[in-house]
Structure formats: C-alpha cells, structure tokens
PDB file of C-alpha atoms in Angstrom:
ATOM      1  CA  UNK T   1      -3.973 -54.377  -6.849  1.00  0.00           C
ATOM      2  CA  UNK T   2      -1.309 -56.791  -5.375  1.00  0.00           C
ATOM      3  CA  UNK T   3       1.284 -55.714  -4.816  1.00  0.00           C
ATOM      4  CA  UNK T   4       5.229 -57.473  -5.557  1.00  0.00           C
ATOM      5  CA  UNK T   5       6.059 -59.022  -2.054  1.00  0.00           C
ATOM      6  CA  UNK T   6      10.081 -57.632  -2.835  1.00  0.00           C
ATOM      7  CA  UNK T   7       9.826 -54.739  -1.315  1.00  0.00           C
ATOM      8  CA  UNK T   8      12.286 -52.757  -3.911  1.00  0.00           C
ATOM      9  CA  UNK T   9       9.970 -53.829  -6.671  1.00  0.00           C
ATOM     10  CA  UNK T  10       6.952 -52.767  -4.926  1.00  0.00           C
ATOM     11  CA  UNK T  11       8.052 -49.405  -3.862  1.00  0.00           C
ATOM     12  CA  UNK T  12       9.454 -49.180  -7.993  1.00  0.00           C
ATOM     13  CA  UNK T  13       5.966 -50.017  -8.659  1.00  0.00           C
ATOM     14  CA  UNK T  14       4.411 -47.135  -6.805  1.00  0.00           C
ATOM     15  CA  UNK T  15       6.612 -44.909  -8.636  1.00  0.00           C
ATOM     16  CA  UNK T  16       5.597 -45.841 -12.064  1.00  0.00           C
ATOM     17  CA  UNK T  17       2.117 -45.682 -10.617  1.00  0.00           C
ATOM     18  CA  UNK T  18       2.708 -42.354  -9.351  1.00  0.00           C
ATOM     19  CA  UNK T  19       4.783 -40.909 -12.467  1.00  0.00           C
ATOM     20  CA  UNK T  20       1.702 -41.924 -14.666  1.00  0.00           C
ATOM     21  CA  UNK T  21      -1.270 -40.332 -12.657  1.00  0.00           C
ATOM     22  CA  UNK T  22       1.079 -36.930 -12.695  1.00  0.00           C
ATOM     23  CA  UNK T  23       1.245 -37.098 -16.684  1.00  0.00           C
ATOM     24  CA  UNK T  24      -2.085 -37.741 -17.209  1.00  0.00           C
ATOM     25  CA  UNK T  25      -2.897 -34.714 -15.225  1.00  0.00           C
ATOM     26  CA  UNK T  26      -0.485 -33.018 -17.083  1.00  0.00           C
ATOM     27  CA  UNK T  27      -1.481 -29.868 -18.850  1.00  0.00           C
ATOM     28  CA  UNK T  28       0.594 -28.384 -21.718  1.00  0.00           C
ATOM     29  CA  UNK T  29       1.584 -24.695 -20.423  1.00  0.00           C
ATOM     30  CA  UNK T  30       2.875 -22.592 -24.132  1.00  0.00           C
ATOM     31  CA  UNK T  31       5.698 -20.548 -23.559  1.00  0.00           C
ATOM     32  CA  UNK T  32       4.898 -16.359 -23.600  1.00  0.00           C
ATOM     33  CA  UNK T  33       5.526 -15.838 -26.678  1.00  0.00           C
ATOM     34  CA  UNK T  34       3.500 -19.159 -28.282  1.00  0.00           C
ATOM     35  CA  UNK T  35      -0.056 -18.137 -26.383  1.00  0.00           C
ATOM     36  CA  UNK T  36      -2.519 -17.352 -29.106  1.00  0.00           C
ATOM     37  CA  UNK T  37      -5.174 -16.401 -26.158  1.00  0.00           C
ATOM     38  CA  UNK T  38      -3.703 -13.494 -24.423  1.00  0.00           C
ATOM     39  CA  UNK T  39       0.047 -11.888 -22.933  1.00  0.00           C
ATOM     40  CA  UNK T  40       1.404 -14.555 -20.748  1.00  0.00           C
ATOM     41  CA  UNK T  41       4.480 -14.470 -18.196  1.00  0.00           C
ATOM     42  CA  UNK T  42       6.081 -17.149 -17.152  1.00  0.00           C
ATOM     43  CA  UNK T  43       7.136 -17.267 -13.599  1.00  0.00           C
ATOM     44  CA  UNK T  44       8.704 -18.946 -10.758  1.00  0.00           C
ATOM     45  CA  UNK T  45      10.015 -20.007  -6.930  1.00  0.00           C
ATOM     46  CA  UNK T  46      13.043 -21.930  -6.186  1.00  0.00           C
ATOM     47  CA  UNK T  47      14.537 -22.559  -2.705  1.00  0.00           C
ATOM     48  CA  UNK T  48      17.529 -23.162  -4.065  1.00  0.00           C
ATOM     49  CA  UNK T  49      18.642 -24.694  -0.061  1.00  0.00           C
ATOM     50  CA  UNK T  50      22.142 -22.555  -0.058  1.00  0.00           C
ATOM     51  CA  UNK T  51      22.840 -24.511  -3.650  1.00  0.00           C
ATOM     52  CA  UNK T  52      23.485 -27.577  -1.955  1.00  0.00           C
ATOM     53  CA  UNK T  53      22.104 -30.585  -3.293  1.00  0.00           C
ATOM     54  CA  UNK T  54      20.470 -33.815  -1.782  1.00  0.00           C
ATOM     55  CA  UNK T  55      24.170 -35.318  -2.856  1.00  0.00           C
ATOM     56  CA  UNK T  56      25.639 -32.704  -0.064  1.00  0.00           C
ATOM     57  CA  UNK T  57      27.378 -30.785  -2.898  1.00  0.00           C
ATOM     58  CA  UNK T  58      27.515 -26.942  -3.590  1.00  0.00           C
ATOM     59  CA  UNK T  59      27.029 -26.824  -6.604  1.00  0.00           C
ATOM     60  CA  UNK T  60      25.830 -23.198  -7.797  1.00  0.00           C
ATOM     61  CA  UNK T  61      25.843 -24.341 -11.918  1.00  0.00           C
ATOM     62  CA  UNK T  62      23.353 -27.102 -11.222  1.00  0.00           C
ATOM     63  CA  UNK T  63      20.631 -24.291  -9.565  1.00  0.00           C
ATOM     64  CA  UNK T  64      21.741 -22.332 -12.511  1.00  0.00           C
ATOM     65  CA  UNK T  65      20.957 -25.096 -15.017  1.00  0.00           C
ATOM     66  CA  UNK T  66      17.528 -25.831 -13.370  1.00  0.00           C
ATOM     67  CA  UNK T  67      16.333 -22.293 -13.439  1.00  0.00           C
ATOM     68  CA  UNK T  68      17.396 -22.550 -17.258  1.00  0.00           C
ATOM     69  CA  UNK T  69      15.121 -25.742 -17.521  1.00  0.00           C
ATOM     70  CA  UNK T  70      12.674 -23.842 -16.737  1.00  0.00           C
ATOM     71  CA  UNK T  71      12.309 -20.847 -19.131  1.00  0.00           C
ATOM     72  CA  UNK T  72      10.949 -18.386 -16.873  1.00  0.00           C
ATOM     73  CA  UNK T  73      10.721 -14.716 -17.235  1.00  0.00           C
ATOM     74  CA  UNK T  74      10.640 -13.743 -13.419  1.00  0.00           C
ATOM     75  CA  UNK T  75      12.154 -16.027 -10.710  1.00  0.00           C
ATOM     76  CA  UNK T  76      12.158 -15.402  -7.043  1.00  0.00           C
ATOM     77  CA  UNK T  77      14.714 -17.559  -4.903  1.00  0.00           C
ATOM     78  CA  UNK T  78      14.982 -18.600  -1.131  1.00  0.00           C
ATOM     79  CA  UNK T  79      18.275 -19.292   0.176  1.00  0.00           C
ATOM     80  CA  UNK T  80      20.813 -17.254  -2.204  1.00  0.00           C
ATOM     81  CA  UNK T  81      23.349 -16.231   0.742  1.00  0.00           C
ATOM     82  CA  UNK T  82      25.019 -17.407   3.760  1.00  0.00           C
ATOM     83  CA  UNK T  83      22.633 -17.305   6.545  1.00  0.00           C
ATOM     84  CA  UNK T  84      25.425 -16.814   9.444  1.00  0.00           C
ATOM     85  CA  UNK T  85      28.222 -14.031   9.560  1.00  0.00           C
ATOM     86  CA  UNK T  86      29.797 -12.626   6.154  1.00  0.00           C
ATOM     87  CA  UNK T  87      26.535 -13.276   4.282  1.00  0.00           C
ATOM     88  CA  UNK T  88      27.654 -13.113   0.519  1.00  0.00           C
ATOM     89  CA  UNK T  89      25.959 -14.530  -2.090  1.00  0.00           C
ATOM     90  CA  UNK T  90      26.290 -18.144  -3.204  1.00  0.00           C
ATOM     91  CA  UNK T  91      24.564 -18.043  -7.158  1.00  0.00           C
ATOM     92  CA  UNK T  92      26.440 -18.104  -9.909  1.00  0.00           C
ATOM     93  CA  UNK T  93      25.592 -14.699 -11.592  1.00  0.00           C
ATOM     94  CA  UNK T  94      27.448 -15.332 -14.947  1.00  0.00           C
ATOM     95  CA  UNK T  95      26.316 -18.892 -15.441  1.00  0.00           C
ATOM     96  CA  UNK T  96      22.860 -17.735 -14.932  1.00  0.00           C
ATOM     97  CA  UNK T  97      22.806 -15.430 -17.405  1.00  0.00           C
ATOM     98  CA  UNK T  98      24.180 -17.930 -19.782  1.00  0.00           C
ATOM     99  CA  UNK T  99      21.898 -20.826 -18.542  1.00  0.00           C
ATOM    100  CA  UNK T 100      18.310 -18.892 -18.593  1.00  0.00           C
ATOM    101  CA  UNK T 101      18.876 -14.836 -19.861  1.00  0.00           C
ATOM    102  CA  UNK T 102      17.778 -13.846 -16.103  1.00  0.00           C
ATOM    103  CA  UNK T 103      20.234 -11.187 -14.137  1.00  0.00           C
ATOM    104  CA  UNK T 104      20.027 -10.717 -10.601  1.00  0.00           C
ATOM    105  CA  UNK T 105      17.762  -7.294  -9.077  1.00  0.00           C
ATOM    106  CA  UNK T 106      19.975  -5.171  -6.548  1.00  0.00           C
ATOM    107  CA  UNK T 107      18.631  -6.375  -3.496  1.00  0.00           C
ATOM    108  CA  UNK T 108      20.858  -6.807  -1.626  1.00  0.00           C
ATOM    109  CA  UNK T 109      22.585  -3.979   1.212  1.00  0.00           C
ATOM    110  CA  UNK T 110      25.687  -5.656   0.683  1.00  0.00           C
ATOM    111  CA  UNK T 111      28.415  -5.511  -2.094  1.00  0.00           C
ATOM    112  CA  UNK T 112      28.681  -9.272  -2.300  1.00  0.00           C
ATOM    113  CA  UNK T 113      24.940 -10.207  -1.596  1.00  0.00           C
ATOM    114  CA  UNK T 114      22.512 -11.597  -3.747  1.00  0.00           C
ATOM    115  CA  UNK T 115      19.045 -11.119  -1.508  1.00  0.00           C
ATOM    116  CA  UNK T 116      17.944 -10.017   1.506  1.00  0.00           C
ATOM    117  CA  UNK T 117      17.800 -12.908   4.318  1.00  0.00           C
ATOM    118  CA  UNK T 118      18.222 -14.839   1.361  1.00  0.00           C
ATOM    119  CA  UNK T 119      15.267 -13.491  -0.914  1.00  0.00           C
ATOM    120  CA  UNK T 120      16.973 -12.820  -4.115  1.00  0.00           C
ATOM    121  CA  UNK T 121      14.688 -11.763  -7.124  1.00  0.00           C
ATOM    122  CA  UNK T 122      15.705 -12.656 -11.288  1.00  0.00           C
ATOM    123  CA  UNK T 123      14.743 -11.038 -14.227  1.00  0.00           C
ATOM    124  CA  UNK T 124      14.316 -11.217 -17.878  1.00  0.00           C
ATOM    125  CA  UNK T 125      13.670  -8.022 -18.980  1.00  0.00           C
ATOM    126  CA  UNK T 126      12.213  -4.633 -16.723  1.00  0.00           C
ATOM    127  CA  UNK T 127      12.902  -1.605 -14.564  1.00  0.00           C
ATOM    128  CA  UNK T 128      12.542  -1.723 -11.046  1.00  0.00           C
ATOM    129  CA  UNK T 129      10.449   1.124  -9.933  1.00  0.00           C
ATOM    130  CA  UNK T 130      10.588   0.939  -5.833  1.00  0.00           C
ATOM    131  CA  UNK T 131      12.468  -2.011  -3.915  1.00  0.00           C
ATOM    132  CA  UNK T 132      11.558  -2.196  -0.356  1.00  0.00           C
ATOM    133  CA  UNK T 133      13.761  -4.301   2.022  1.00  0.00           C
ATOM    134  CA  UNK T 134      10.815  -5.673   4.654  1.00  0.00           C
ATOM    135  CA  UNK T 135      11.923  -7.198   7.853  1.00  0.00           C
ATOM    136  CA  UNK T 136       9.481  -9.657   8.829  1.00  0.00           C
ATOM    137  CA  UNK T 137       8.702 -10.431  13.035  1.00  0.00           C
ATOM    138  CA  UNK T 138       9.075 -13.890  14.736  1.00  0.00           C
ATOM    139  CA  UNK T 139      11.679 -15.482  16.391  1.00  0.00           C
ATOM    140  CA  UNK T 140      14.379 -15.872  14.046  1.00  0.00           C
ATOM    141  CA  UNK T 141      15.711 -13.264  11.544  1.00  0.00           C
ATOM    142  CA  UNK T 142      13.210 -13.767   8.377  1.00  0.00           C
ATOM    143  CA  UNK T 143      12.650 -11.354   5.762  1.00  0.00           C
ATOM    144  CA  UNK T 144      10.856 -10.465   2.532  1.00  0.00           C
ATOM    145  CA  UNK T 145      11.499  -7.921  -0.367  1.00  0.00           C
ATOM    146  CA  UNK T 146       9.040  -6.202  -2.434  1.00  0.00           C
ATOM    147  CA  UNK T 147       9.720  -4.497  -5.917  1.00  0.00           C
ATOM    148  CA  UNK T 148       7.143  -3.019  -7.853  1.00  0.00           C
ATOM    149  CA  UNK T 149       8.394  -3.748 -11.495  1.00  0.00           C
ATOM    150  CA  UNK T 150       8.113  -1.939 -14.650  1.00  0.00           C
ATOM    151  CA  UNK T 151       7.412  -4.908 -17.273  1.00  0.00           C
ATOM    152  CA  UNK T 152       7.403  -4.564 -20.758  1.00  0.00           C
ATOM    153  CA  UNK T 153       3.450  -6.465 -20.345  1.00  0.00           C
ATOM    154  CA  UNK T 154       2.839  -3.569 -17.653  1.00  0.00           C
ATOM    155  CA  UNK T 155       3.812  -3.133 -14.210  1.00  0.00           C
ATOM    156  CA  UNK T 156       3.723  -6.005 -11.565  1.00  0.00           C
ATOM    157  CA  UNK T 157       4.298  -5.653  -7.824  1.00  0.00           C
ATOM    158  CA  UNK T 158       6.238  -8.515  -6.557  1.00  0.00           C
ATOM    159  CA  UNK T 159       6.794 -10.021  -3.120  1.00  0.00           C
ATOM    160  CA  UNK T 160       9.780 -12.779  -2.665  1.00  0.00           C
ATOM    161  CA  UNK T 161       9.156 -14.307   0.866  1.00  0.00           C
ATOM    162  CA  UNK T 162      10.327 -17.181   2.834  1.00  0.00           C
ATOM    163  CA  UNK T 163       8.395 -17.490   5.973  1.00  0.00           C
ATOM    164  CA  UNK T 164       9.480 -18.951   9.726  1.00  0.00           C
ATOM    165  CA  UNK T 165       9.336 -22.453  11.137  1.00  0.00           C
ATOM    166  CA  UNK T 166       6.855 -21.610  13.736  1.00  0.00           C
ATOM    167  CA  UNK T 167       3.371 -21.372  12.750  1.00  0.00           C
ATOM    168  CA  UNK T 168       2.615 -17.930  15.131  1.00  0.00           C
ATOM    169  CA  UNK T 169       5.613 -16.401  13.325  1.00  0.00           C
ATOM    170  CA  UNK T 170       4.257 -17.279   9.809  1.00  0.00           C
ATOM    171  CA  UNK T 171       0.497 -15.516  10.662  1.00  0.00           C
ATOM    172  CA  UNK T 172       2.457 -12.478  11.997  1.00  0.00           C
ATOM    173  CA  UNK T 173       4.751 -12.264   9.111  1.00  0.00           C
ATOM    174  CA  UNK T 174       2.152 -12.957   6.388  1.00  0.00           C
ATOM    175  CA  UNK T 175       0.427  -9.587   8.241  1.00  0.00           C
ATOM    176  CA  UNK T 176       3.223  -7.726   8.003  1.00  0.00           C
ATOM    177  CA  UNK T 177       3.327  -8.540   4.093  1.00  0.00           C
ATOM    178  CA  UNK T 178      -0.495  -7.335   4.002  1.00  0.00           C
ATOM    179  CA  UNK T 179       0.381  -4.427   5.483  1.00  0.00           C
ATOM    180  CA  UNK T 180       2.982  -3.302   3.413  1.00  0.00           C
ATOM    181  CA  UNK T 181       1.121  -4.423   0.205  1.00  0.00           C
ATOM    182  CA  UNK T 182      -2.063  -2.696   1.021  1.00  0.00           C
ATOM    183  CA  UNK T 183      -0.252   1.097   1.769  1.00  0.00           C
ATOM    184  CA  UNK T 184       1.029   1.110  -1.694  1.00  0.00           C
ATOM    185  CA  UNK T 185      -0.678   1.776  -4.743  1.00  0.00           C
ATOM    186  CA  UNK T 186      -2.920  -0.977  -6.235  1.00  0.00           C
ATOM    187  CA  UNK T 187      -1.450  -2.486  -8.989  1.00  0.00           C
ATOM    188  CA  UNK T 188      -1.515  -6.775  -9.889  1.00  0.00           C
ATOM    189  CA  UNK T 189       0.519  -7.874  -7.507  1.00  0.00           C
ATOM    190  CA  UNK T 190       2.683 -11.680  -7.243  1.00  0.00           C
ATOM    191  CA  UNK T 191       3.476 -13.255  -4.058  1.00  0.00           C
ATOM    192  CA  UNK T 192       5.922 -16.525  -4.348  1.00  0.00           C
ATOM    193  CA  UNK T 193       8.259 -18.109  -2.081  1.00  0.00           C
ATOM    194  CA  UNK T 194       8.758 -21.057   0.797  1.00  0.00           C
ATOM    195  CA  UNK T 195       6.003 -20.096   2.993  1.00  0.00           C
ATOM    196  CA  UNK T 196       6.801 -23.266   5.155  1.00  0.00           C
ATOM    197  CA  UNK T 197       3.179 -23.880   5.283  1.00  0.00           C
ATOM    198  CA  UNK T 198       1.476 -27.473   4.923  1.00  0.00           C
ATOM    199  CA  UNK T 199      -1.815 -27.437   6.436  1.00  0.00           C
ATOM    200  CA  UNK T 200      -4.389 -26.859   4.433  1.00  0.00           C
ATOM    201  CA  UNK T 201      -7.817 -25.197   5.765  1.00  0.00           C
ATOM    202  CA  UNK T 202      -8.631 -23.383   9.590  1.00  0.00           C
ATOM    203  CA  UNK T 203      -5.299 -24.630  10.771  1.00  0.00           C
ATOM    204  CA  UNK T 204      -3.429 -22.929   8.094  1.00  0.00           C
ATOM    205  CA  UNK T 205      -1.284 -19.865   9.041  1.00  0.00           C
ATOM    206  CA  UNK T 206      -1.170 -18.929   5.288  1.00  0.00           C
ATOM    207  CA  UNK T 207      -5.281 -17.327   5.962  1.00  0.00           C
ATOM    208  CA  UNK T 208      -3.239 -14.129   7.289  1.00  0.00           C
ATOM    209  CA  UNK T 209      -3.122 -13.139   3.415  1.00  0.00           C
ATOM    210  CA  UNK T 210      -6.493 -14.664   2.347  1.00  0.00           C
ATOM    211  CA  UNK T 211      -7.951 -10.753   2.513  1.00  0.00           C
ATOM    212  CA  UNK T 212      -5.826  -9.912  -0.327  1.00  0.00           C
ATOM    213  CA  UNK T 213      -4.721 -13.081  -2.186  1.00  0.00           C
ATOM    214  CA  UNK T 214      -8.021 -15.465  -1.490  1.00  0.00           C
ATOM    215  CA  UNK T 215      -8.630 -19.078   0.165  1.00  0.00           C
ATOM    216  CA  UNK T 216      -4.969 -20.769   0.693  1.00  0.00           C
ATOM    217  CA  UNK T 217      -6.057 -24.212  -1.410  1.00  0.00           C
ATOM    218  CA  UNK T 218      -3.747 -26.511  -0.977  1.00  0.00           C
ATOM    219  CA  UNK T 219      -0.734 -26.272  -4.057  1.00  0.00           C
ATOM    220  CA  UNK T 220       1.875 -28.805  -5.749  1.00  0.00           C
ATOM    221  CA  UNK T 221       3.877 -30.918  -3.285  1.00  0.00           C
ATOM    222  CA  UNK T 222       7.652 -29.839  -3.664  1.00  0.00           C
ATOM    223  CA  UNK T 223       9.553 -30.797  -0.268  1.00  0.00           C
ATOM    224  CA  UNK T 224      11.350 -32.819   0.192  1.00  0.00           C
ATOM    225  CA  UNK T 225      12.917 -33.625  -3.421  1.00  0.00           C
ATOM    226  CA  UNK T 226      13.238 -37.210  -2.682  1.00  0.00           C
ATOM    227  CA  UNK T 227       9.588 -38.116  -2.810  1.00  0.00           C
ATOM    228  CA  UNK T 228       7.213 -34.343  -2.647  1.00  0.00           C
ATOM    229  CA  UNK T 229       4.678 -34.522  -0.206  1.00  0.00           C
ATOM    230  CA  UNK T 230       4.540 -30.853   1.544  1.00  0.00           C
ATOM    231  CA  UNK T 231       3.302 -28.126  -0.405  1.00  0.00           C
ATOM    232  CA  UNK T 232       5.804 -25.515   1.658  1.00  0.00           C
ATOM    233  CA  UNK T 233       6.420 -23.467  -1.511  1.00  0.00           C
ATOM    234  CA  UNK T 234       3.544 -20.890  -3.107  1.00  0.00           C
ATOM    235  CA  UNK T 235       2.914 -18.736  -6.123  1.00  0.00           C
ATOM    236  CA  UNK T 236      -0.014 -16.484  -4.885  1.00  0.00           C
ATOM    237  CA  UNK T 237      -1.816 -13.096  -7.066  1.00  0.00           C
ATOM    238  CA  UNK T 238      -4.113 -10.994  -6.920  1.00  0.00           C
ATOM    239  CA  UNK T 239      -6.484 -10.038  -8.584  1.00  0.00           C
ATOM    240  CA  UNK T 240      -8.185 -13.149  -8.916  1.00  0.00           C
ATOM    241  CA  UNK T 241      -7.365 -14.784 -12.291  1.00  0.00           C
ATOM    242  CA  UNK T 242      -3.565 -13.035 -12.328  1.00  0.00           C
ATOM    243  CA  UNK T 243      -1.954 -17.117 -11.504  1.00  0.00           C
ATOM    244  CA  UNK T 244      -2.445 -19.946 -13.387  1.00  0.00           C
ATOM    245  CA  UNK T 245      -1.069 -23.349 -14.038  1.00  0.00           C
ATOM    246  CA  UNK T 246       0.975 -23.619 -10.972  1.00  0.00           C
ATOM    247  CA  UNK T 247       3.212 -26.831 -10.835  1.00  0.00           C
ATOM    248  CA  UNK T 248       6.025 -28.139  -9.962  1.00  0.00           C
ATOM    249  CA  UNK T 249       9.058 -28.667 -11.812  1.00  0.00           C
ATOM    250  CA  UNK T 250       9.972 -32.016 -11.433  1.00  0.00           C
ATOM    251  CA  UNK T 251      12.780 -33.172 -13.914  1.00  0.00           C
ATOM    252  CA  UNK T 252      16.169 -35.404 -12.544  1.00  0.00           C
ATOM    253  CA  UNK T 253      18.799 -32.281 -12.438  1.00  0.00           C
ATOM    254  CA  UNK T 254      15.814 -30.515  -9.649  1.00  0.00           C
ATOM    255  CA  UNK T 255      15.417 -33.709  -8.004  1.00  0.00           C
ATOM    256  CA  UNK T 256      19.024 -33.546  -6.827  1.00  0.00           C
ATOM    257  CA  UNK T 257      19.404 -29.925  -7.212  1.00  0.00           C
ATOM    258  CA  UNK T 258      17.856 -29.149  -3.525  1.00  0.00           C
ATOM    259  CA  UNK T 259      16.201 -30.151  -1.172  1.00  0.00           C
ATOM    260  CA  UNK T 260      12.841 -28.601  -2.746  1.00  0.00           C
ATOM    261  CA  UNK T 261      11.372 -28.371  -5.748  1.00  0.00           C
ATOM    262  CA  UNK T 262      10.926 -25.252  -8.048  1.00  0.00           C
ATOM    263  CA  UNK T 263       7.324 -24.344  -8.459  1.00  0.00           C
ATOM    264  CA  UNK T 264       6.262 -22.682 -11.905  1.00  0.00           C
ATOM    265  CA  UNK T 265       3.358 -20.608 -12.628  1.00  0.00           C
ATOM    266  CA  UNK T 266       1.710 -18.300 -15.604  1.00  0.00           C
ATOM    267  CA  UNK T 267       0.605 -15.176 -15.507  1.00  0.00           C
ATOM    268  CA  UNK T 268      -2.138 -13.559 -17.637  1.00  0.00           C
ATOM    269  CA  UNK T 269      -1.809 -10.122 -17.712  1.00  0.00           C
ATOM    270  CA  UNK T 270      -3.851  -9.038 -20.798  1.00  0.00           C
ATOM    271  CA  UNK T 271      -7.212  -9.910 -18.986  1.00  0.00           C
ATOM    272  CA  UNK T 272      -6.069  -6.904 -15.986  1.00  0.00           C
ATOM    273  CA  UNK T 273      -6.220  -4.089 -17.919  1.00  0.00           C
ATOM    274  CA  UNK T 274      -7.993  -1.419 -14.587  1.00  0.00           C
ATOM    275  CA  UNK T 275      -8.404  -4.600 -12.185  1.00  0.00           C
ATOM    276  CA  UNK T 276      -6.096  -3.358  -9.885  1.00  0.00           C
ATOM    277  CA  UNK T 277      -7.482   0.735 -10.168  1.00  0.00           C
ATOM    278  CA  UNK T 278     -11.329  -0.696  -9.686  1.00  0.00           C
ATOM    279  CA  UNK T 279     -10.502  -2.665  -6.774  1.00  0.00           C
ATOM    280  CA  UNK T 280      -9.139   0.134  -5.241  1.00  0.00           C
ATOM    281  CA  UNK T 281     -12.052   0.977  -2.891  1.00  0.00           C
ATOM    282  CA  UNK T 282     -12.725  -2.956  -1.828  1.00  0.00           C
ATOM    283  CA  UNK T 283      -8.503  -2.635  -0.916  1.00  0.00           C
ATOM    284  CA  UNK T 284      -9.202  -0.127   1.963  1.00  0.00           C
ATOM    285  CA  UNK T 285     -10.253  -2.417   4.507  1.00  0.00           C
ATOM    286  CA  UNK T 286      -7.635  -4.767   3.832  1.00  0.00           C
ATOM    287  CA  UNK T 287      -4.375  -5.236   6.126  1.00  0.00           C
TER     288      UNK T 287
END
C-alpha cells in the first residue's frame, strides 16, 4: 500500500487502518446479567495516573465517568492518593457511586485515603471477609492489597497491585504476592493492576507468578493513551479458565482520561464450583 506523501494524512491513514483491524477483532462481551452460558462478572484495572489527564487536568469526575463507561462489577485502581506527604485520596467517592453503582473498600490506614500506596479496590455488591495491607520489597515504596471477598456468585480472593520500575524489584515483588497468596486458603483468586511489565517471554519479570497464575502471554496494549503500545497493565486468575475476554477500554473520555488505559475482563465463575478445594494439594509447592 502507498502511502499519502502528507505526512498528517498518512499518519490519519494508519489510524483508520488501525481502528478497523481492532473492530474486526472485536468480540461482543454480554453484560452479567445477559450471559445465557453461565454466571459472569465483569471486572476491571484502571491506573487512573493521580486523575490527571493527558490535558494536565485533575479531573476526578472524568475517571469517575470512565469507570461508569465501563459497567464493571469489581474495579481495582492504581494511583488513587497522593504519593508524597499527606497522602489523601484524590477519587471522587460520591460521583462514583452515581457514575457506575461501585463504593470504595476500606483500605486505606488513613481517614482520608482511598488505597494503600495507591491500590484502591471498588465494588458493586459483597462483604469483605479478610483485607491484608502487603508491603511489597524494591527500591521505592510499592505496595499491594489483598481482600478475599464474599460475592453474591461466591467468594473471590483479590489482589490490586502496581509493581516497581525496576525489573529486579518487579520479580521480588511478584514473589512476595505468591507468597502471601499461597498461605491462605485456596479459593479462585484475581490478580489485576499496572504490573509495569512489557516484555513478553524469558525476559519477563512477570514469570515470578507463572507457578500460580500460568505463562505471562503478552495482553492488550494500554500505555501510553496517546497511541497503546505497552501492555504494562494485567488481569491475571487462577484457576485456569477463571479470566476471559481481556481488553482494553478504548473510548475518547479514557483516551484523555490518563495516561493509561483501563483494561476489562470477565469472569466465569459457574464453571469453579471445587476448582480451588481440588487444587489444593498441586498449591503446596507453590510460592
């Protein structure tokens, strides 16, 4: 194909190019309550990048409006508080209620936090049964937090994780996660979050968690927002089978919105009825 020797048109030509391949791959994903083949949950990740946009605007509404576009039941975010000093939370509680039904878990150790080194968790409907608060090595304060979730599909263990810059950090940290997931009791468990990982294969530091969670394959570009081409962000589970669908969500308000894009992901929990209790030996040896 020739290209147009203007180099705006040509670069608007790769675009359209682009935009088409993605909707032909497209794949219709029915909301929970429309799949006629089994109990479905709709989930997702959002670095929401401190809710300032590619515009350089904090703008907490407009993350609340793109977690609404999204219709998920479970959402795990990266980035909900100030990193440095007072670090208070930076979502808009109320307007996410109104924009997608979700409330915020009680993670935080502070009265005016939203997460713990910035992993915040949202919910549709459930009872947490155990929160854990992990602090995760490497060389700059990282952390993840794990809540084992009482569902009204069953219960779900839950990991919201946003990993270090340096690859050494992200293999030790994705142990420590292994660790902690492996001492409790076996149950499906969902791992999502900016893992800040974009090598696929050996040089990957994402294999720390292949014992549990299976070969990293590469998933959905979401960074940057301006044109995706690093898959940083993953929706992991276990047992095999639990994740499905996994995409991005790519719509004009999340282009803008942050500097990454949401991923979104389904869950089918009718097909796990005793996975997680069978497995139970085969889990021993992991971590």
């Amino acid at each position: 194909m020739k290209l147009p020797s203007d180099s705006h048109a040509a670069r608007r030509l790769l675009r359209r190019i682009r935009d088409a391949r993605r909707g032909a791959r497209a794949v219709h994903h029915p909301h929970p309550g429309e799949a006629p083949d089994g109990l479905t949950l709709r989930v997702a990740s959002y670095n929401v990048h401190k809710c300032v946009g590619r515009d350089g605007r904090f703008d907490p509404q407009r993350i609340a409006a793109v977690i609404g576009e999204m219709d998920a039941d479970l959402v795990a975010i990266q980035e909900a508080d100030r990193r440095f000093g007072r670090r208070y939370g930076l979502l808009d509680a109320a307007t996410l209620r109104q924009e997608s039904g979700l409330h915020l878990l009680q993670v935080s150790d502070l009265p005016d936090g939203h997460g713990w080194h910035g992993n915040a968790i949202l919910l549709r409907e459930g009872t947490p049964l155990r929160l854990h608060r992990l602090a995760l090595p490497g060389a700059e304060p990282r952390g993840a937090v794990i809540a084992e979730l009482d569902l009204p599909v069953g219960r779900l263990r839950v990991v919201a994780a946003h990993f270090g810059l340096l690859r050494n950090c992200r293999m030790r940290q994705g142990a420590a996660i292994l660790r902690n997931i492996t001492e409790g009791a076996p149950m499906p468990t969902l791992m999502m979050g900016d893992l800040n990982e974009w090598r696929p294969g050996r040089r990957s530091a994402l294999r720390s968690l292949e014992p549990f969670f299976g070969p990293m394959n590469e998933g959905p570009a979401s960074f940057p927002t301006r044109m995706p081409v690093l898959s940083l962000d993953r929706i992991l589970g276990w047992p095999n089978g639990l994740v499905h669908s996994v995409e991005a969500h790519d719509t004009p308000l999340s282009r803008v919105a942050s500097d990454h894009l949401p991923l979104k992901a389904l869950l089918r929990l009718d097909l796990l009825d005793g996975a997680a209790e069978d497995a139970a030996p085969r889990l021993a040896g992991v971590g």
